[in-house]
XYZ file of C-alpha atoms in Angstrom:
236
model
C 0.000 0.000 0.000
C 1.406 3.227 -0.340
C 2.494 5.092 2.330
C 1.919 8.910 3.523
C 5.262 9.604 1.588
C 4.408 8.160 -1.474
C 1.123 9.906 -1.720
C 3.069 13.133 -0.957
C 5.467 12.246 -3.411
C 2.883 12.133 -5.834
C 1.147 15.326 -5.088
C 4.415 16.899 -5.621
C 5.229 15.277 -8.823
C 1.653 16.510 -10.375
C 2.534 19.937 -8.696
C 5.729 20.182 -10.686
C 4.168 18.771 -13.992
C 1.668 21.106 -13.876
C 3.988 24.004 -13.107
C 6.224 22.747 -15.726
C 3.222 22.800 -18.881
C 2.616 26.328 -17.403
C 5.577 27.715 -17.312
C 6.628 25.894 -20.939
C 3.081 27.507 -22.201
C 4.546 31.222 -20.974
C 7.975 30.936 -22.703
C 6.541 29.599 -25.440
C 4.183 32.791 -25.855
C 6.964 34.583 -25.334
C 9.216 33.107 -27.650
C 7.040 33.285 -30.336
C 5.962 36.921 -29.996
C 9.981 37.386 -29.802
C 10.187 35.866 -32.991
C 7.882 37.555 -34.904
C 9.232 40.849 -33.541
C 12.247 40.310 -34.900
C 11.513 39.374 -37.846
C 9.399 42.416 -38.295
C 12.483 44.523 -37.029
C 14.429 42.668 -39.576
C 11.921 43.524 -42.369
C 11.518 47.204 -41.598
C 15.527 47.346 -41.313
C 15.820 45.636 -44.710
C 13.329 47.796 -46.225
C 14.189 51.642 -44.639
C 17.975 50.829 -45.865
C 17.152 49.620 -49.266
C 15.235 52.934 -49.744
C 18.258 54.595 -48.413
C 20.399 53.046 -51.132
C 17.768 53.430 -53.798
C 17.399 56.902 -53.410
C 20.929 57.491 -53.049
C 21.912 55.321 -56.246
C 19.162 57.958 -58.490
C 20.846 61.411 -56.169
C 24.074 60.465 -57.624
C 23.212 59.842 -61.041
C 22.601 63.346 -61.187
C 24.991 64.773 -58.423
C 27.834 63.057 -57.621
C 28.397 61.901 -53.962
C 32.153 61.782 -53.574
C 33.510 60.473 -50.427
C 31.526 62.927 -47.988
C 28.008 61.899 -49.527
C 29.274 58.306 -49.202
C 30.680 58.861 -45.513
C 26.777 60.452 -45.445
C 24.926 57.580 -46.638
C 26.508 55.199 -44.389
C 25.859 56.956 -41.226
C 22.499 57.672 -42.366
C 22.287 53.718 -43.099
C 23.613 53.066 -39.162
C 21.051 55.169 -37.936
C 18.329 53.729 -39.575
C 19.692 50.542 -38.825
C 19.982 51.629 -34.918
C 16.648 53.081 -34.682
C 14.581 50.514 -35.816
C 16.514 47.972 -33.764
C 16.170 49.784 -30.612
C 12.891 51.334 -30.673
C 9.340 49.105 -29.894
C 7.439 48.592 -32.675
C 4.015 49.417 -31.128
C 4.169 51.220 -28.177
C 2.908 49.750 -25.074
C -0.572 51.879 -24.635
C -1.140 53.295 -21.079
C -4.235 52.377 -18.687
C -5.639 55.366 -19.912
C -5.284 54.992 -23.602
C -6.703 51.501 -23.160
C -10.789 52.656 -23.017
C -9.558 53.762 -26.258
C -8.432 50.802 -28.045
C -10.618 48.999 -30.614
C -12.253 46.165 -28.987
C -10.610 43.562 -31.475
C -7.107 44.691 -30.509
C -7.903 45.362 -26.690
C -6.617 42.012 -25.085
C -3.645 42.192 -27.324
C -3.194 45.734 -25.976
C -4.063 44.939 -22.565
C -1.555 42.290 -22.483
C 1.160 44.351 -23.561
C 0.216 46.764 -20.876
C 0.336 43.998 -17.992
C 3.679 42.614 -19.307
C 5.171 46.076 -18.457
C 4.065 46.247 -15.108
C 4.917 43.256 -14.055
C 8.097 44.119 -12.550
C 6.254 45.763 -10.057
C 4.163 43.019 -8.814
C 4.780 40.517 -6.143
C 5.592 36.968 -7.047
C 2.317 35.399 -6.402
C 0.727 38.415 -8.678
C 3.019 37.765 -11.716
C 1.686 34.196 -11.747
C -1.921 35.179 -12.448
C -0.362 38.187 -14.625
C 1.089 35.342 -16.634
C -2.521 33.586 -16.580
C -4.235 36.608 -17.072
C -1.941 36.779 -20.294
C -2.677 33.433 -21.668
C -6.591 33.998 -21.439
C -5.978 37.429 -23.282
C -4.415 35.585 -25.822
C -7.044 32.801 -26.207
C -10.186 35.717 -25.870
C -8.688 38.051 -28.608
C -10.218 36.105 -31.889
C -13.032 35.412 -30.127
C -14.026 39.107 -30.090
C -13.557 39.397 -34.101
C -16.894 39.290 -35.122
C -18.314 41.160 -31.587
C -19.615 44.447 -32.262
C -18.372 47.427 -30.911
C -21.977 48.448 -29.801
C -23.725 45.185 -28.286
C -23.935 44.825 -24.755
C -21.625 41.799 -24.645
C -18.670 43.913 -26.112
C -19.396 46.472 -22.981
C -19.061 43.556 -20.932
C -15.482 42.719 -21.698
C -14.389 46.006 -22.145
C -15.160 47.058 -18.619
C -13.390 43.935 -16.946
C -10.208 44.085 -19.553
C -9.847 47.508 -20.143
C -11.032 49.464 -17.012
C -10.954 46.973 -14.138
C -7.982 45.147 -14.105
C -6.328 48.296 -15.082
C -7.830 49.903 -12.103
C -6.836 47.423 -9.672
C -3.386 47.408 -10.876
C -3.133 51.144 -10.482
C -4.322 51.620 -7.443
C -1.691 48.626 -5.530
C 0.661 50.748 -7.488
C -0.227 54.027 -5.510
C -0.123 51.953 -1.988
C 3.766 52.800 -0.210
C 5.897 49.870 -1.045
C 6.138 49.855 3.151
C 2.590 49.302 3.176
C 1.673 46.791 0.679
C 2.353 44.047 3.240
C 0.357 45.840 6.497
C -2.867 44.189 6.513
C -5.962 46.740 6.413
C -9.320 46.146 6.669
C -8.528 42.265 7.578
C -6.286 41.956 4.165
C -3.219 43.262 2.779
C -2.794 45.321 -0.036
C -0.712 42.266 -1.468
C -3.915 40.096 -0.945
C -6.317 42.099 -2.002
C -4.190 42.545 -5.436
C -4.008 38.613 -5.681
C -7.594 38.014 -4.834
C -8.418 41.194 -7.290
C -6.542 39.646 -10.013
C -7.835 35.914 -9.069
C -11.270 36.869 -9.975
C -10.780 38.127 -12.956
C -8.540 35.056 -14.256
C -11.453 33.471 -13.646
C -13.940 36.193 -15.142
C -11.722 36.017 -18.243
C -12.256 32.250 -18.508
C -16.139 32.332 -18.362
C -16.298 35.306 -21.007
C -14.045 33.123 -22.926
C -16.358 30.194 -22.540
C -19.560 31.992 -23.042
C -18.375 33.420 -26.494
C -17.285 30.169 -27.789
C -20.864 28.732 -26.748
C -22.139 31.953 -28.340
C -23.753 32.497 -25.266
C -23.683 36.143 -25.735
C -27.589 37.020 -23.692
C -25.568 35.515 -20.776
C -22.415 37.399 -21.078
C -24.178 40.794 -22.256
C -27.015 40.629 -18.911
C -24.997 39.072 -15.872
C -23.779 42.105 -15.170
C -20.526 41.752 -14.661
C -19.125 44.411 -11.774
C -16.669 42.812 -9.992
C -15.952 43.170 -6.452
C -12.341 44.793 -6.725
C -13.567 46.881 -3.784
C -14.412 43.850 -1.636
C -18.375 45.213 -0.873
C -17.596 48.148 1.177
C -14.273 48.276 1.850
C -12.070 51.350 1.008
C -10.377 48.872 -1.942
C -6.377 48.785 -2.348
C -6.040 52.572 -2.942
């Protein structure tokens, strides 16, 4: 029979295969959107110094270079070539600019807005960050044929692009001293963790509910989460 060990054992084991497939999920995400930034880097590189070239090639049909419009050309070429390799493609939006963001491109957008505040979140928080992430993902070609105007599309816009970026914000604006002093029975820590827990999980059933086209559900449940904790004063 096995013995109190083993069974532990076990429970571990699943623990660390699950954390594992996670984990190998998020790098792969991340790898991939790596990749394909590069290789649009590489393409705009490619392109913006061919252009150079081209248009240099005609300028000296007509007007030779000599060595200083060469010496010009080049460091116009490293420039370029600098620029485009340094610079983001798409800049991350900001919480604000979010409410603004076509509702086809908002969990993309979201995303990329989480990713760069997640430096600033405690361990436990990154991990449903990360989760929030991977739903994002999933619920962004779900919304492609959603209008802009029907209920349903309110729905997800309020959770994705005003309330998690709410809750975020305001742990941000607690004293880093404080975020582990327990108020109002929880810590500002907590109530990010249980903030972001719910909507993980909020995420999930929207998710669900589209691909069941389910959308009378999703449009009338009324979805206002409890990020304030029914009464209490809320991180901020």
């Amino acid at each position: 029979m096995p013995t109190d060990v083993d069974r532990q054992l076990a429970r571990s084991s699943e623990f660390l295969d699950r954390t594992r497939e996670r984990y190998g999920s998020l790098s792969k995400r991340a790898k991939k959107r790596r990749d394909a930034e590069i290789l649009k880097r590489l393409g705009r590189i490619a392109g913006a110094d061919f252009a150079i070239v081209i248009v240099a090639m005609i300028f000296g049909w007509f007007v030779p270079l000599g060595m200083g419009g060469a010496l010009l050309v080049m460091a116009l070429l490293i420039a370029t070539t600098l620029a485009l390799a340094i610079f983001p493609l798409v800049e991350a939006p900001s919480a604000e600019k979010l409410v603004q963001v076509p509702l086809k491109a908002l969990p993309l957008r979201t995303e990329q807005w989480l990713e760069t505040q997640r430096p600033a979140l405690p361990a436990p928080a990154r991990t449903l960050a990360d989760s929030i992430g991977v739903k994002l993902e999933t619920l962004a070609p779900q919304l492609a044929e959603l209008s802009e105007e029907s209920p349903a599309a309110n729905e997800v816009r309020k959770l994705v692009g005003e309330q998690l970026p709410e809750l975020v914000k305001g742990y941000q604006r607690v004293p880093e001293s404080l975020r582990a002093v327990e108020r109002n029975g929880r810590t500002p820590n907590q109530q990010l963790e249980d903030g972001l827990k719910l909507i993980d999980d909020e995420i999930a059933e929207m998710s669900a509910q589209l691909a069941e086209g389910d959308l009378d559900l999703l449009a009338t449940k009324g979805r206002y989460l409890q990020i304030k904790y029914q009464g209490d004063e809320g991180i901020v």
